PDB file of C-alpha atoms in Angstrom:
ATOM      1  CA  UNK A   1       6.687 -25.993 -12.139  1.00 78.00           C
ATOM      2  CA  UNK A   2       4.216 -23.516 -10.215  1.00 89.00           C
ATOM      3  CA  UNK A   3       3.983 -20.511 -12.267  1.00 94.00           C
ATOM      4  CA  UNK A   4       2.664 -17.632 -10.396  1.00 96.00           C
ATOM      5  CA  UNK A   5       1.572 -14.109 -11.982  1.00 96.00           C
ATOM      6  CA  UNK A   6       0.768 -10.420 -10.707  1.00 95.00           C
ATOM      7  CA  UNK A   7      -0.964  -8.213 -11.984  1.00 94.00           C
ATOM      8  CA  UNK A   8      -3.286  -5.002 -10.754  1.00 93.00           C
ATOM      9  CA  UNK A   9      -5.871  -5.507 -13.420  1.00 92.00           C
ATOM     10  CA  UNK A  10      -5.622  -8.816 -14.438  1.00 93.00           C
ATOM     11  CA  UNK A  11      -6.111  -7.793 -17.662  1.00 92.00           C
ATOM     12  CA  UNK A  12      -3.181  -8.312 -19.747  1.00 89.00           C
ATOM     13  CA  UNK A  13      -3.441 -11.017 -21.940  1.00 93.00           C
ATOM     14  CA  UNK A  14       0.462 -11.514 -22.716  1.00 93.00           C
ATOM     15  CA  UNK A  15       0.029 -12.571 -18.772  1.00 94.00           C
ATOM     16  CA  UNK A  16      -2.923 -14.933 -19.297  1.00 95.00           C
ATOM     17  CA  UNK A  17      -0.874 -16.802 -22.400  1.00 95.00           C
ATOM     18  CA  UNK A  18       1.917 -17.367 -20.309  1.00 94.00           C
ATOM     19  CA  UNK A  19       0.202 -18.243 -17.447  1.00 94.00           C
ATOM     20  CA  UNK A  20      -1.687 -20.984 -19.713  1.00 94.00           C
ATOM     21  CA  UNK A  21       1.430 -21.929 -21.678  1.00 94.00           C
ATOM     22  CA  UNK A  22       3.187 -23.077 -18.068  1.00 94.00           C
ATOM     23  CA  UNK A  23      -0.008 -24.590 -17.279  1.00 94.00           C
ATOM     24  CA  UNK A  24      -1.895 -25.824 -19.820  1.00 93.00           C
ATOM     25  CA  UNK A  25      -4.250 -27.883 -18.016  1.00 92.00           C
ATOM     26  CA  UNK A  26      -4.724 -24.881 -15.009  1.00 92.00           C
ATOM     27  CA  UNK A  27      -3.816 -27.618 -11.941  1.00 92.00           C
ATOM     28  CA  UNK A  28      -1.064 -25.672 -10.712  1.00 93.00           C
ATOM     29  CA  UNK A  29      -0.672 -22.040 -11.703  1.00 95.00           C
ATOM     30  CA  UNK A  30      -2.167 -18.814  -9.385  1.00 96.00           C
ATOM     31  CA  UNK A  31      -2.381 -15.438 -10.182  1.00 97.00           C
ATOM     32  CA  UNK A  32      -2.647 -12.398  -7.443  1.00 97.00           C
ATOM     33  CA  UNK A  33      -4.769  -9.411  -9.071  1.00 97.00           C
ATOM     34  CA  UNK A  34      -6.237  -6.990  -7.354  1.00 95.00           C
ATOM     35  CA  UNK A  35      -9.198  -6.627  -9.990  1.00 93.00           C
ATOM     36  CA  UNK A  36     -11.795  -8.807  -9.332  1.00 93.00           C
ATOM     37  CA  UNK A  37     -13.208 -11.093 -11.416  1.00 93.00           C
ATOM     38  CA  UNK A  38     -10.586 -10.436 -13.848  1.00 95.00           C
ATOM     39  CA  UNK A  39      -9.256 -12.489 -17.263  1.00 95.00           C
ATOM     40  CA  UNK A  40      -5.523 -13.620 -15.321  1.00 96.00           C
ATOM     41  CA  UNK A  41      -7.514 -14.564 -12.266  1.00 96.00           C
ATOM     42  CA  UNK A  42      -9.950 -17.156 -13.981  1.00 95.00           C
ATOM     43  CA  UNK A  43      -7.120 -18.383 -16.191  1.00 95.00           C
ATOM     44  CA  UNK A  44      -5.052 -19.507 -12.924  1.00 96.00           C
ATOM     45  CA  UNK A  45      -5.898 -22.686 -10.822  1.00 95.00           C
ATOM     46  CA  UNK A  46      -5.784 -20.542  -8.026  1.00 95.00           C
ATOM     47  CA  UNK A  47      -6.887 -17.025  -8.343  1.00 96.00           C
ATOM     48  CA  UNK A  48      -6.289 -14.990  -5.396  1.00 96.00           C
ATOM     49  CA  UNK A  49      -7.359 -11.529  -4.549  1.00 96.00           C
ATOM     50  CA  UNK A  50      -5.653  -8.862  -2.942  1.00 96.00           C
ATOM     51  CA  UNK A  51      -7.863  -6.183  -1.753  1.00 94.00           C
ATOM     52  CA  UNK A  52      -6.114  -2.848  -2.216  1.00 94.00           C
ATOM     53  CA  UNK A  53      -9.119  -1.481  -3.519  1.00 91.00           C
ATOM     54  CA  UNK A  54      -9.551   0.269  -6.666  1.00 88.00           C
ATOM     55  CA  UNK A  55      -6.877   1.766  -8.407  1.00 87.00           C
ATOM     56  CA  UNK A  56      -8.452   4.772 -10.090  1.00 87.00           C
ATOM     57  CA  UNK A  57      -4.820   6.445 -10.931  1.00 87.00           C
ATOM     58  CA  UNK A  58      -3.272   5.434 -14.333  1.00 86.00           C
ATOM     59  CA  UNK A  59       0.210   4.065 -12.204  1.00 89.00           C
ATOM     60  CA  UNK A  60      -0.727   1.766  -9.736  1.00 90.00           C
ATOM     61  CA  UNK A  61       0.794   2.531  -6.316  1.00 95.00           C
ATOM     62  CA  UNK A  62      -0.897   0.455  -3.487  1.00 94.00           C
ATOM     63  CA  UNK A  63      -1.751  -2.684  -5.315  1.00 95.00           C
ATOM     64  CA  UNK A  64       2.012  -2.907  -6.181  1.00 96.00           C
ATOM     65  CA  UNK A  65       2.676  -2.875  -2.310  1.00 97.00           C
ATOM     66  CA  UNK A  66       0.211  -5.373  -2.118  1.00 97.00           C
ATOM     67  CA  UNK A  67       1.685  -7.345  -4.607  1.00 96.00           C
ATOM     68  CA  UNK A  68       4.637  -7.496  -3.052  1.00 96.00           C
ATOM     69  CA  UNK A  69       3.314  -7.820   0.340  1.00 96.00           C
ATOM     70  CA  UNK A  70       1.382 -10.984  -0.985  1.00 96.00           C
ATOM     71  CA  UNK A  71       5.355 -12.607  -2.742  1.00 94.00           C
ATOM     72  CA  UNK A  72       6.391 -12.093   0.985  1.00 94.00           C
ATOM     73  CA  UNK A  73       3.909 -13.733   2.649  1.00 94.00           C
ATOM     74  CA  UNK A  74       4.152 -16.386  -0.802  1.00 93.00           C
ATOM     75  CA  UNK A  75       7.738 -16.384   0.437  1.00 91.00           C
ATOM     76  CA  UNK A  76       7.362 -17.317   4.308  1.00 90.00           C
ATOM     77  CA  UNK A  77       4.644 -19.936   3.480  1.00 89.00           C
ATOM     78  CA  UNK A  78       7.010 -21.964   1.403  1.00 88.00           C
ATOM     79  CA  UNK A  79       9.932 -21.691   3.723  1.00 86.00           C
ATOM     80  CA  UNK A  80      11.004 -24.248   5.632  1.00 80.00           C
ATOM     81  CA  UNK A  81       8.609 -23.260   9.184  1.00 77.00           C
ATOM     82  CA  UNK A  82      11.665 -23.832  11.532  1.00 77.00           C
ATOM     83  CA  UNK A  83      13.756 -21.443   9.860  1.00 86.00           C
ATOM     84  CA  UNK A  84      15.193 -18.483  11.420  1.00 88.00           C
ATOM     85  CA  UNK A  85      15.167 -16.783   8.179  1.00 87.00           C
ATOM     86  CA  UNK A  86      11.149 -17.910   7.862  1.00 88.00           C
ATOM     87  CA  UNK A  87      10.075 -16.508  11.593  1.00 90.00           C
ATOM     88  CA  UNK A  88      12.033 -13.190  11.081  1.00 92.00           C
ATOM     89  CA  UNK A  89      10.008 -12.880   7.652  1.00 94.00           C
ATOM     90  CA  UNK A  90       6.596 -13.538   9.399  1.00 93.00           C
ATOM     91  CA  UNK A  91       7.477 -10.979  12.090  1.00 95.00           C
ATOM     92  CA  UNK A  92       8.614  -8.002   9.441  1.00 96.00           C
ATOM     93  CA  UNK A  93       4.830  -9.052   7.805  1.00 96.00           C
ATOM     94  CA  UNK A  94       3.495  -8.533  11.145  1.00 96.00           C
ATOM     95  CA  UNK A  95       4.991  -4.913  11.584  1.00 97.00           C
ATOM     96  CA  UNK A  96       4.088  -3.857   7.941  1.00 97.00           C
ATOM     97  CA  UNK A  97       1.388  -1.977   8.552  1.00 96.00           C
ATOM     98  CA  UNK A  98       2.860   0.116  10.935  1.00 97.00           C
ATOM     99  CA  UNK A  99       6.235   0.644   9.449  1.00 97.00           C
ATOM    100  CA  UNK A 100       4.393   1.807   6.207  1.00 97.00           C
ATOM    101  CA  UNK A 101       1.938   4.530   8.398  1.00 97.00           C
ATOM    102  CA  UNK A 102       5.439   5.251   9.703  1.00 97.00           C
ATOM    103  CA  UNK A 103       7.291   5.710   6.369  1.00 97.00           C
ATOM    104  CA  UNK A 104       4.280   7.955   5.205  1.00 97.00           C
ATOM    105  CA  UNK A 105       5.067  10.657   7.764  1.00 97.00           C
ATOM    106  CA  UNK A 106       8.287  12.087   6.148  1.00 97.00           C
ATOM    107  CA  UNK A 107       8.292  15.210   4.674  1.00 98.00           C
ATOM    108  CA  UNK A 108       9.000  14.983   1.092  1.00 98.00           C
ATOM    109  CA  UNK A 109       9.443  19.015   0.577  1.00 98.00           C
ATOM    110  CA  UNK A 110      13.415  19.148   1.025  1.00 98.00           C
ATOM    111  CA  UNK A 111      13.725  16.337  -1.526  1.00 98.00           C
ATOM    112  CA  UNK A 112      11.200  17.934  -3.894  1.00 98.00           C
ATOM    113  CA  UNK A 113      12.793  20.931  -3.699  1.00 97.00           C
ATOM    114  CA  UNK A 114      16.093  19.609  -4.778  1.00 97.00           C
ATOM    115  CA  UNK A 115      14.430  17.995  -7.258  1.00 97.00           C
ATOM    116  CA  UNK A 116      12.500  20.291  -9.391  1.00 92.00           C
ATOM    117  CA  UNK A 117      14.705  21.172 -11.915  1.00 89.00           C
ATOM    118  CA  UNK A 118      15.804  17.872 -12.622  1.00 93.00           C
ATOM    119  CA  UNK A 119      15.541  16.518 -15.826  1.00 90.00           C
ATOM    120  CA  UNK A 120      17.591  13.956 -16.617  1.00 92.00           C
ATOM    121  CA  UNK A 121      17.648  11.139 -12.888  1.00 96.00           C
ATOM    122  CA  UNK A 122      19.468   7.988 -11.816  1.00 97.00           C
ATOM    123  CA  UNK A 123      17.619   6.341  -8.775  1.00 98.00           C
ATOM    124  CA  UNK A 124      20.201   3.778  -7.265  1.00 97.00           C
ATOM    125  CA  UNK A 125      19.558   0.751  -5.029  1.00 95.00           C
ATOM    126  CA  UNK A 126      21.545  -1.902  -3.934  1.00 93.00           C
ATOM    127  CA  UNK A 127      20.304  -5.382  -2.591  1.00 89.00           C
ATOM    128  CA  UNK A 128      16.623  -4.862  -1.457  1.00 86.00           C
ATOM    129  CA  UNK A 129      16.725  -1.663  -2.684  1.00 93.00           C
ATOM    130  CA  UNK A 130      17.307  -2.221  -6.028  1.00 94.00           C
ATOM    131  CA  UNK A 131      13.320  -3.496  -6.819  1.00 95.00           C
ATOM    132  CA  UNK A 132      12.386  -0.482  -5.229  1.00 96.00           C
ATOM    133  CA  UNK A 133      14.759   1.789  -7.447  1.00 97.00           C
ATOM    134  CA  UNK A 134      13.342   0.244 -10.619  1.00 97.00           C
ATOM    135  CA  UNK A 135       9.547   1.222  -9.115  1.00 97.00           C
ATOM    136  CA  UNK A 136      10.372   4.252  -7.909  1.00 97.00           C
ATOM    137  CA  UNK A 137      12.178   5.641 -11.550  1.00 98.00           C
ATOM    138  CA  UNK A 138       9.255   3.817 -13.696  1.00 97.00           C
ATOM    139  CA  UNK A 139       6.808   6.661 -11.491  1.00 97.00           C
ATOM    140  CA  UNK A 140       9.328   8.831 -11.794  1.00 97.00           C
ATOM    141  CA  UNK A 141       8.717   8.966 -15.507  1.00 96.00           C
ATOM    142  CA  UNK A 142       4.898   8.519 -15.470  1.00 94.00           C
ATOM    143  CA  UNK A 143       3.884  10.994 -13.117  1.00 95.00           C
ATOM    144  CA  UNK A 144       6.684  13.546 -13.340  1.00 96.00           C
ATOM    145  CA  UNK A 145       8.125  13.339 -17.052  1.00 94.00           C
ATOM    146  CA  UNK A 146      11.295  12.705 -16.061  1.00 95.00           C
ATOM    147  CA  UNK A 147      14.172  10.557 -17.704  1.00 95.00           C
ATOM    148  CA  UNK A 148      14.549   8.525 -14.897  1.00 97.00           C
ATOM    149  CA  UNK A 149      16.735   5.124 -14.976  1.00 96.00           C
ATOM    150  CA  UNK A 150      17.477   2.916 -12.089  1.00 97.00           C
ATOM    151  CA  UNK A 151      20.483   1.139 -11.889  1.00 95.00           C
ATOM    152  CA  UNK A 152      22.411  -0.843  -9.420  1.00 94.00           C
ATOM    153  CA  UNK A 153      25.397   0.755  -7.505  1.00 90.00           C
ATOM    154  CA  UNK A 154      27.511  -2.230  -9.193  1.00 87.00           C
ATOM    155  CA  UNK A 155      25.897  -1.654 -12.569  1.00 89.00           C
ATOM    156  CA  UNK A 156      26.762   2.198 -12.588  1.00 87.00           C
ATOM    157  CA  UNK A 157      30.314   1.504 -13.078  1.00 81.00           C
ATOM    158  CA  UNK A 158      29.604  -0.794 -16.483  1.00 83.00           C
ATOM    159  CA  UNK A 159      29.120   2.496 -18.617  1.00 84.00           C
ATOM    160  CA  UNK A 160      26.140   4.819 -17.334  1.00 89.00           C
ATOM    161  CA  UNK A 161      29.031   6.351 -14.740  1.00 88.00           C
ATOM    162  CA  UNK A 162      30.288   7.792 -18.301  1.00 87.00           C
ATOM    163  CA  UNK A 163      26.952  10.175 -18.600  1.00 88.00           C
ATOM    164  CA  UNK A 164      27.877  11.986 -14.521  1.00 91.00           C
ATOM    165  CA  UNK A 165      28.434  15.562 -14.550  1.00 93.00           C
ATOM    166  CA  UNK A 166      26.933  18.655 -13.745  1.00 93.00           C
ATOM    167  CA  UNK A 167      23.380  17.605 -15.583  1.00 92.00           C
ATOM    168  CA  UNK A 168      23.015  14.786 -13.859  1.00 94.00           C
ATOM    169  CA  UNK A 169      21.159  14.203 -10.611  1.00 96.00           C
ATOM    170  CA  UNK A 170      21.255  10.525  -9.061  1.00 97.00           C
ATOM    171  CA  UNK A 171      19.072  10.097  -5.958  1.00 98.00           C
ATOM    172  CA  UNK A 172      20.170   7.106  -3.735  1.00 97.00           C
ATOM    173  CA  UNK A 173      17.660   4.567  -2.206  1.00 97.00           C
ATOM    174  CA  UNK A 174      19.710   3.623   1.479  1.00 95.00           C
ATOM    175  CA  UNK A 175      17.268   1.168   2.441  1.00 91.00           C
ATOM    176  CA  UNK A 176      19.389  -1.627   4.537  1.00 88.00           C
ATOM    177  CA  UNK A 177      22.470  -1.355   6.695  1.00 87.00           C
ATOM    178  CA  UNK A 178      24.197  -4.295   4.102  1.00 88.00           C
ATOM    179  CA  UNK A 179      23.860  -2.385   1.310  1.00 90.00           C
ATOM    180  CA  UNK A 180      24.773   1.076   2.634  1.00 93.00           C
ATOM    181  CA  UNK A 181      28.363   1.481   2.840  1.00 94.00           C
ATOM    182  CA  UNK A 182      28.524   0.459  -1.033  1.00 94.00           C
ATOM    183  CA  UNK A 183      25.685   2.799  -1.676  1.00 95.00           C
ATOM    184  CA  UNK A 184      27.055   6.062   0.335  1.00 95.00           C
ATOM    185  CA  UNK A 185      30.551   5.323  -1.907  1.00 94.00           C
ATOM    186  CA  UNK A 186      28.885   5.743  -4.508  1.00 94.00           C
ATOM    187  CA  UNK A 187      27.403   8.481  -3.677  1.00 95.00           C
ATOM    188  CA  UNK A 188      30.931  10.477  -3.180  1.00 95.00           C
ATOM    189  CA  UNK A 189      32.110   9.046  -6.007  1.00 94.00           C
ATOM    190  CA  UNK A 190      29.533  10.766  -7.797  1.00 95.00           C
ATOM    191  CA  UNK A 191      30.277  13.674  -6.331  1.00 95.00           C
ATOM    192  CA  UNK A 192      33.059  14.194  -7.439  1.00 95.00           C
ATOM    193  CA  UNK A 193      32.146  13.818 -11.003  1.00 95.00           C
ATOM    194  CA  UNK A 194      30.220  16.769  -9.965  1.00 96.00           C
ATOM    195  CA  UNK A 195      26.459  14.896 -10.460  1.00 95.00           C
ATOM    196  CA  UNK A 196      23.999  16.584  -8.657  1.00 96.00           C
ATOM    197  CA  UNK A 197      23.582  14.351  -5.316  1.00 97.00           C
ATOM    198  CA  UNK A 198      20.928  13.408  -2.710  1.00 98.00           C
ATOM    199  CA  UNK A 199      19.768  10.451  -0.464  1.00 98.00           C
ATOM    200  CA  UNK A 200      17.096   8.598   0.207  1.00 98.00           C
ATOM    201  CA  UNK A 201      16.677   6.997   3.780  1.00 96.00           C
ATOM    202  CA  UNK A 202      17.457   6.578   7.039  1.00 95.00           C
ATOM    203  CA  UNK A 203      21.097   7.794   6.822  1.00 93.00           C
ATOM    204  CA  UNK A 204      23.312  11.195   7.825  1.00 92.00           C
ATOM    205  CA  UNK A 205      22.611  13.816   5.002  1.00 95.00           C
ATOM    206  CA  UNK A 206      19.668  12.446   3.836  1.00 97.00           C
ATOM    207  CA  UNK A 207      16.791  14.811   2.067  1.00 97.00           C
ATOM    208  CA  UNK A 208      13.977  12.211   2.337  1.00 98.00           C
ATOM    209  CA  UNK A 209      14.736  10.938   5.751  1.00 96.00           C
ATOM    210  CA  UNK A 210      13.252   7.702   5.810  1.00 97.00           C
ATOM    211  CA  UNK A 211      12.760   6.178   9.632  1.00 96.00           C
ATOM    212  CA  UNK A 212      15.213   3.843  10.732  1.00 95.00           C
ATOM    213  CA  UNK A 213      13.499   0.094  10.560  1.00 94.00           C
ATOM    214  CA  UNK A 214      14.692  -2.903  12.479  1.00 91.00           C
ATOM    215  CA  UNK A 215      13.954  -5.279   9.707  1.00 89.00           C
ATOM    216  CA  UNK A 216      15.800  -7.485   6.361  1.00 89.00           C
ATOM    217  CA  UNK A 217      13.178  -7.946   3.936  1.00 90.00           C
ATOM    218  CA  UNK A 218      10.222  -5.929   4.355  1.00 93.00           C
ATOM    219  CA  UNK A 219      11.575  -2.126   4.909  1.00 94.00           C
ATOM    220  CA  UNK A 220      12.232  -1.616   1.326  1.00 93.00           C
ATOM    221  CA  UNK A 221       8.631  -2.374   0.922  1.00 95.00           C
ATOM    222  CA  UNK A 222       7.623   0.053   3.696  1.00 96.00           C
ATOM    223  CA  UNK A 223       9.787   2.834   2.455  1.00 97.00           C
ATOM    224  CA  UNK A 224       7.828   2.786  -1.085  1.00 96.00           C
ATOM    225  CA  UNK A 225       4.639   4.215   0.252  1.00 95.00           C
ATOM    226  CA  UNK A 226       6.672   7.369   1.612  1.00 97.00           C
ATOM    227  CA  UNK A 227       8.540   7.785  -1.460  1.00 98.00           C
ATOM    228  CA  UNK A 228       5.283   7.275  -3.680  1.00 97.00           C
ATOM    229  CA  UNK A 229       3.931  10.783  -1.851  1.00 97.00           C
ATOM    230  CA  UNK A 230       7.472  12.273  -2.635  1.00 97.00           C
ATOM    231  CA  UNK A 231       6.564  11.259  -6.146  1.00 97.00           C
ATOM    232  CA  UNK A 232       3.162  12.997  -6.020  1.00 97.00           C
ATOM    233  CA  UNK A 233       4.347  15.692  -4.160  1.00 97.00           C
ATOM    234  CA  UNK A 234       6.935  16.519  -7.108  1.00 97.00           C
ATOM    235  CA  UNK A 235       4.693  15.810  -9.877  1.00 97.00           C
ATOM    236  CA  UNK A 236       2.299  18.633  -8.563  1.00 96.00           C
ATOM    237  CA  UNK A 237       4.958  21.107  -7.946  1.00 96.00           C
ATOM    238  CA  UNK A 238       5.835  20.728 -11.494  1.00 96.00           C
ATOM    239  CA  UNK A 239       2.232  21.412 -12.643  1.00 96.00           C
ATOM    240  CA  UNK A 240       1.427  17.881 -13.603  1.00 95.00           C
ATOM    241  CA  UNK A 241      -1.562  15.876 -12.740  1.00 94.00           C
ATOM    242  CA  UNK A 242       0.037  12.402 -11.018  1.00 91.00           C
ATOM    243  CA  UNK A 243      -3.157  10.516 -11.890  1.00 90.00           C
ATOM    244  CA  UNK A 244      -3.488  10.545 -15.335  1.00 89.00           C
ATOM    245  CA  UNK A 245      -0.104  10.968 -17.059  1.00 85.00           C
ATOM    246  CA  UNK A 246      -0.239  11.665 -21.009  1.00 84.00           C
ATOM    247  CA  UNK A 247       0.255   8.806 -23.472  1.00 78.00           C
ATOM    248  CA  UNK A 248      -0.719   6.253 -20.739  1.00 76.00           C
ATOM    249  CA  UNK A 249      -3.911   3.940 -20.224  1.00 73.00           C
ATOM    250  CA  UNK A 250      -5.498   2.497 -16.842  1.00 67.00           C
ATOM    251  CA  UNK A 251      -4.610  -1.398 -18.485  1.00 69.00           C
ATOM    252  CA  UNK A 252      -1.745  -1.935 -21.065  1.00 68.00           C
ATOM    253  CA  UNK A 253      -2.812  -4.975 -23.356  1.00 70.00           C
ATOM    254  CA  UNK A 254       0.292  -6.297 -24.765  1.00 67.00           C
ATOM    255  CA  UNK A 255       1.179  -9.227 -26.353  1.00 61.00           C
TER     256      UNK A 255
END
């Protein structure tokens, strides 16, 4: 067992006892924080940094693309090197950087629009998409006060389908050509329970139109830095201050 932890801060000591309970004698375990020095970091045999420089917002944005940048590369260093799979992951790391300047050019007004008098969201993802729905509702709620749930497009239809109607919006994440025909079904199927309707990506009637990306595993993560500006963008237009949501601290210390 190689137990491996992230964490922005580094600071959460339910982290650290886990991390020490896997490895009690700290010869295998590692822990990516982008704090530095930080508690997680020197519990961990291997502490490694990962340079998004400070987060000075309350919900951490660019160290959690960083974070899962860093399980990528994690990812292509432990596959077998002759793999297909391996080379097409180390190329999609490669193009990162560019596909995320690219995502960050979209113009989140049309979505923002269509949300502002939303107050009650499902964010939907399917296959890579679905991490990215789970990120993209937890901001949702931070920055914008929004009940905000992400959910599968299989896992709507055990029992949150029931809540669809008029109140409801439900924004679709169409991140990957796979998962897209299940995901735009969905989305008419919701429709005609009369939710309130829009789309996310690189896809016909889309309000947050996404650029199209040639790639299987890293687009998702590329896609996230547009749609964290179409979370900032919304949480202004609805008066709120993005970096410091109410209730909330910089480091949670659970245990």
């Amino acid at each position: 067992v190689w137990p491996v932890a992230f964490s922005q801060s580094g600071g959460s000591p339910d982290l650290r006892a886990a991390l020490q309970h896997c490895d009690p004698q700290r010869l295998h375990s590692s822990a990516f924080v982008n704090t530095w020095p930080s508690p997680l970091a020197d519990a961990a045999a291997f502490g490694i940094a990962l340079h998004a420089a400070p987060e000075t917002a309350v919900a951490a944005t660019k160290s959690v693309i960083a974070q899962m940048t860093a399980g990528a590369m994690l990812t292509a260093a432990l596959a077998a090197p002759a793999s297909a799979a391996a080379a097409d992951l180390q190329l999609e790391l490669e193009r990162l950087p560019q596909w995320l300047h690219s995502a960050q050019q979209t113009d989140p007004e049309p979505l923002v629009q269509a949300l502002q008098g939303c107050r009650h969201l499902y964010v939907i993802g399917r296959g890579q998409g679905l991490p990215i729905a789970r990120e993209l509702a937890l901001k949702f709620k931070e920055t914008c006060g929004l009940q905000a749930e992400a959910f599968s497009a299989a896992e709507l239809l055990h029992g949150p389908l029931a809540l669809a109607g008029p109140d409801l919006h439900a924004l679709l994440l169409v991140t990957d050509r796979q998962s897209a025909p299940e995901l735009l079904a969905c989305a008419e199927r919701l429709d005609r329970l009369q939710a309130r309707v829009r789309l996310a990506g690189p896809c016909p009637g889309s309000l947050f139109d996404l650029p199209p990306l040639p790639g299987t595993y890293c687009p998702g993560v590329a896609y996230l830095g547009g749609l964290y500006l179409l979370v900032d963008a919304l949480a202004r237009r609805l008066g709120r201050d993005p970096d410091r949501p109410p209730h909330l601290n910089k480091v949670t210390l659970t245990f």
